[in-house]
Coordinates of C-alpha atoms in Angstrom, one line a residue:
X794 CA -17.6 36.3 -19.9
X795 CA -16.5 36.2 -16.1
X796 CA -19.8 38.8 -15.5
X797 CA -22.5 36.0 -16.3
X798 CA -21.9 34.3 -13.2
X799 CA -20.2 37.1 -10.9
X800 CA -23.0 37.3 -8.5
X801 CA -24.1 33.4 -8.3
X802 CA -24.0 32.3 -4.6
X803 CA -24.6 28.8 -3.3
X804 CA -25.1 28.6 0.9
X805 CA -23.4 25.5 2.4
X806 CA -26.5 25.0 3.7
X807 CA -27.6 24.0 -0.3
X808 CA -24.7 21.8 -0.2
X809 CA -25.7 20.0 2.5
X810 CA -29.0 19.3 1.3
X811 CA -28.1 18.2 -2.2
X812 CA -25.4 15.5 -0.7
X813 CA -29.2 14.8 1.9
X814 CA -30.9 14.6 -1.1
X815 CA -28.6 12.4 -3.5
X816 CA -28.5 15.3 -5.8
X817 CA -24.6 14.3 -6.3
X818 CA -24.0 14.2 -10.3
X819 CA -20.8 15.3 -9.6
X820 CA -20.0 12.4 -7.9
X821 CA -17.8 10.1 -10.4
X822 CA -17.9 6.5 -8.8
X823 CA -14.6 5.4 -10.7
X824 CA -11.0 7.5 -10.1
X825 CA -10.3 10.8 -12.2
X826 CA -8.9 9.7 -15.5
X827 CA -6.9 12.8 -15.4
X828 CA -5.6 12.5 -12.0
X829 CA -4.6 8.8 -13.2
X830 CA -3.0 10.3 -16.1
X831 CA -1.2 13.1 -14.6
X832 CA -0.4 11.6 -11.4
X833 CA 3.2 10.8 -12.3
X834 CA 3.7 14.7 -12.7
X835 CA 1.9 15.5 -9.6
X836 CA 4.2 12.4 -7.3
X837 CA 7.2 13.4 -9.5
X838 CA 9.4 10.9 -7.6
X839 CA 8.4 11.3 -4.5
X840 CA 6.3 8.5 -1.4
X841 CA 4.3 8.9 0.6
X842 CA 3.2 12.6 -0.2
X843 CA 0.4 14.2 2.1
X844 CA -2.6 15.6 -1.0
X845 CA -5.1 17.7 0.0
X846 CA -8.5 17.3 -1.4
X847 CA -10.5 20.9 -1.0
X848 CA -14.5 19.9 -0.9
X849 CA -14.0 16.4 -1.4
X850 CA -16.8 14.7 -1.0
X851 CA -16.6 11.3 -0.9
X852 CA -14.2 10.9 -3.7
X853 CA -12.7 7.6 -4.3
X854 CA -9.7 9.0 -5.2
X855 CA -8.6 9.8 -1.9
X856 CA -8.6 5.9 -1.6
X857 CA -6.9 5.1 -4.8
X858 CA -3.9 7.5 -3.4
X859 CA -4.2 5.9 0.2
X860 CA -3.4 2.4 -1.4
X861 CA -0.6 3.9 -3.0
X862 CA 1.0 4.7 0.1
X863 CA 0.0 7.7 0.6
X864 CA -2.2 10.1 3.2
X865 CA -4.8 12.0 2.4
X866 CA -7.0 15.4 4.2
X867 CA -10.4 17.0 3.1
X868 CA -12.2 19.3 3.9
X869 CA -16.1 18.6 3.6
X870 CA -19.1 20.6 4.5
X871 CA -21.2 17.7 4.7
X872 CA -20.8 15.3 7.6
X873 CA -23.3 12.4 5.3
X874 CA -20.5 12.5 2.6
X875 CA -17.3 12.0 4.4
X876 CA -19.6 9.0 6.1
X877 CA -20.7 7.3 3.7
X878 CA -16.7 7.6 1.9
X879 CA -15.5 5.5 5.6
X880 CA -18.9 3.3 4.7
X881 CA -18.7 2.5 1.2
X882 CA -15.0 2.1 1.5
X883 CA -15.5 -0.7 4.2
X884 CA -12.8 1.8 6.6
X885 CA -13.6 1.7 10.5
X886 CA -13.2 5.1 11.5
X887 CA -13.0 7.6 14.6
X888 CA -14.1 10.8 14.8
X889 CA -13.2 13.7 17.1
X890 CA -13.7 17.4 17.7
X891 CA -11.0 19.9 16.1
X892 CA -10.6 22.4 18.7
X893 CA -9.5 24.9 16.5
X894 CA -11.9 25.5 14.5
X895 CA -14.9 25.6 16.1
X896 CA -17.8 23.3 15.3
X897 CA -15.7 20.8 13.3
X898 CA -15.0 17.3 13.4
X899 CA -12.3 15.3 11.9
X900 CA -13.3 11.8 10.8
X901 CA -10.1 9.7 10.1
X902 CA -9.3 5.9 9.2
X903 CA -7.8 3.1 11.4
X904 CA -4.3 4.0 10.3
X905 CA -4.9 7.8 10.0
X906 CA -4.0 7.8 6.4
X907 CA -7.2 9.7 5.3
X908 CA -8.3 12.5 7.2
X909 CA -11.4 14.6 6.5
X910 CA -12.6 17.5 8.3
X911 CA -16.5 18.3 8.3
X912 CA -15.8 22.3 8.3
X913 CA -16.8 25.2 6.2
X914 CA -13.3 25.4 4.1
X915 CA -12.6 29.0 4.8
X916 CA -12.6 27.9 8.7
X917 CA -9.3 25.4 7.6
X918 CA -5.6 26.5 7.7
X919 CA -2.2 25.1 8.1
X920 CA -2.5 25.8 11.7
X921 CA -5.2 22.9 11.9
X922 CA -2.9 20.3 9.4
X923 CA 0.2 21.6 8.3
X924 CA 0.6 22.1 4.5
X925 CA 0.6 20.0 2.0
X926 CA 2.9 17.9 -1.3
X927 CA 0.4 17.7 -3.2
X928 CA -3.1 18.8 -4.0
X929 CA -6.4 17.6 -6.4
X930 CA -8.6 19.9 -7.1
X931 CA -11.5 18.7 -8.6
X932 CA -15.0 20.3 -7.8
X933 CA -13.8 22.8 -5.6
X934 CA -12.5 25.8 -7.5
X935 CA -15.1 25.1 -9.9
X936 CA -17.6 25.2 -6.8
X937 CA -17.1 28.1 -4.7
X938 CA -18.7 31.2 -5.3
X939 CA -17.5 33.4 -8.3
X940 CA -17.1 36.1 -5.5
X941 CA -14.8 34.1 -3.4
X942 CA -12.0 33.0 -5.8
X943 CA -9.3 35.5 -4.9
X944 CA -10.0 34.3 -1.2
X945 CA -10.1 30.6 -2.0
X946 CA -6.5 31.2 -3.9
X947 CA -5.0 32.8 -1.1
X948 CA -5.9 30.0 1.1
X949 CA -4.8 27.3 -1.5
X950 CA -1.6 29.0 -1.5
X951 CA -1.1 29.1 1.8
X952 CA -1.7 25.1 2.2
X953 CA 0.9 24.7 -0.2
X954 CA 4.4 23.6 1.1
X955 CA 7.5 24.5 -0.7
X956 CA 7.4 21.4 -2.9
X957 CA 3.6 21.4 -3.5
X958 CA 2.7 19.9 -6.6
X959 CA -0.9 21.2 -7.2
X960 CA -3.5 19.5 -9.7
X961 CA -6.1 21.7 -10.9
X962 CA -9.4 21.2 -13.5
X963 CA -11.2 23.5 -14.7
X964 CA -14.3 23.8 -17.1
X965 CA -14.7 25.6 -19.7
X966 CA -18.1 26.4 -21.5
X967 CA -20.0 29.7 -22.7
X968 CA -21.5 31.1 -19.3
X969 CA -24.7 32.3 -21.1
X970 CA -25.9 28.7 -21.5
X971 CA -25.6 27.7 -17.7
X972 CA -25.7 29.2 -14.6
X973 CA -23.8 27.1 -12.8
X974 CA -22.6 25.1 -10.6
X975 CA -20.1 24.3 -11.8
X976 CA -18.9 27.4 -12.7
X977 CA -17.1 28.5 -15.8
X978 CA -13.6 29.2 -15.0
X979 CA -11.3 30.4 -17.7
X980 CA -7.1 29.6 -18.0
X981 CA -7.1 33.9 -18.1
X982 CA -8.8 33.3 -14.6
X983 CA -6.3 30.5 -13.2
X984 CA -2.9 32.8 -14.4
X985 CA -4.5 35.7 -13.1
X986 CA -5.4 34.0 -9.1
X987 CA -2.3 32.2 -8.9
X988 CA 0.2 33.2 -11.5
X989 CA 2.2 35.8 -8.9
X990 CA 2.9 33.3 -6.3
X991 CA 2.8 29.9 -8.7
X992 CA 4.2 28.7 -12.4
X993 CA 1.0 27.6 -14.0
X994 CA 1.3 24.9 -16.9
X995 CA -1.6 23.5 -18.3
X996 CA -1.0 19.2 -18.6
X997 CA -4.0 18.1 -20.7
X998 CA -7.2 19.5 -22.1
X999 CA -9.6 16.7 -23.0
X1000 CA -13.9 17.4 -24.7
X1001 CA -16.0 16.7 -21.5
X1002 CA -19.5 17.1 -22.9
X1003 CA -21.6 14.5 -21.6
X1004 CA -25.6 14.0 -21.9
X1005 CA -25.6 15.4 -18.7
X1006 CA -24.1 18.6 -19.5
X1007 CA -26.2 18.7 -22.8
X1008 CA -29.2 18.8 -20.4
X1009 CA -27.7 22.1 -19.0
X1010 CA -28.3 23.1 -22.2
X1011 CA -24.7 23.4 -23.1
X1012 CA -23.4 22.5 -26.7
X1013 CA -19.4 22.4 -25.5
X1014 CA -17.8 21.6 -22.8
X1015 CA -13.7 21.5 -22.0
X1016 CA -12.1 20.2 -18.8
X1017 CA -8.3 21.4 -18.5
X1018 CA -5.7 20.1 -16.1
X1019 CA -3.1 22.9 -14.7
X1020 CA -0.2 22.0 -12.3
X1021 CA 1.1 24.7 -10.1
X1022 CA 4.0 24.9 -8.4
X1023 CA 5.4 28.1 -6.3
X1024 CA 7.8 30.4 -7.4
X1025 CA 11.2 29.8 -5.9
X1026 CA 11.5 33.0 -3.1
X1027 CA 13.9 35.5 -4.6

């Protein structure tokens, strides 16, 4: 079912103009139940992890985590989102030039806990912020081009530090309803990007149809939770 949405491509540029436009539906004001939920799994005993959020937005998650004690980097296409998360959060911020990735700005809090860096994701590596304990991904796999997945998983891997606890969601929903985005991504999909280098275990599957998704013409819709972790090296 992969093929109905193979060749769907969103610019950044369309990005940019949905967050200019307040076209942001997938915007939840309130944290992620399921990272609530499965956070426990995701901290498993550990302070003051470092999570990165891929695409974040202006999620108010990455606030919920910095109270907890921890610190927080995303990556954001659009410089209006990552604002308005310092504004609306009532956070003074600074914000510099990363030289090395050209063209990008990192935007960070008083007390550098949250750090977001206005970039096209493929321009980020560990060479600009190290890697990472944890990660949340939620909108972002489901987000990037069909075409770019493998890519995207190769990068996600490569943030990941040896005890990287990674949260992902996924949607499930038949394709030939909705176009997308987000896109349809299937668990076969998740085992088969990530399943050489990770363990993939799926934590919770939960019935996400909304009205809104109803007016995408859907009639079911499933988020799922994975955690991955890497293989130990042999």
């Amino acid at each position: 079912m992969l093929e109905q949405q193979a060749d769907r491509v969103m610019e950044l540029s369309e990005w940019s103009q949905r967050w200019q436009e307040n076209k942001i539906g997938f915007h939840q004001p309130e944290v992620h139940s399921m990272l609530q939920t499965n956070y426990e799994a995701v901290v498993n005993g550990r302070s003051a992890v470092r999570w990165f959020f891929p695409l974040c937005g202006k999620a108010v998650d990455m606030k919920w985590l910095a109270d907890l004690g921890h610190s927080v980097v995303g990556v954001e296409i659009s410089e209006m989102a990552i604002r308005q998360f310092f504004q609306e959060n009532k956070m003074t911020f600074s914000e510099e030039d990363v030289p090395a990735v050209p063209g990008a700005k990192v935007f960070q809090n008083s007390d550098r806990s949250v750090s977001l860096y206005q970039c096209d994701l493929f321009s980020f590596s560990s060479a600009v912020a190290g890697r990472f304990g944890a990660i949340w991904d939620r909108g972002s796999l489901v987000a990037i081009n069909p075409r770019d997945r493998d890519r995207y998983a190769a990068l996600i891997v490569s943030l990941m530090a040896p005890d990287c606890r990674y949260l992902l969601d996924t949607l499930l929903y038949n394709p030939e309803l909705y176009k997308g985005p987000p896109f349809f991504v299937p668990d076969e999909q998740v085992q088969s990007l990530f399943g050489g280098r990770c363990d993939v275990e799926l934590l919770q599957s939960v019935d996400a149809l909304t009205d809104r998704q109803r007016a995408w013409g859907l009639d079911a819709l499933t988020e799922n939770v994975h955690l991955l972790t890497l293989k130990a090296a042999n």
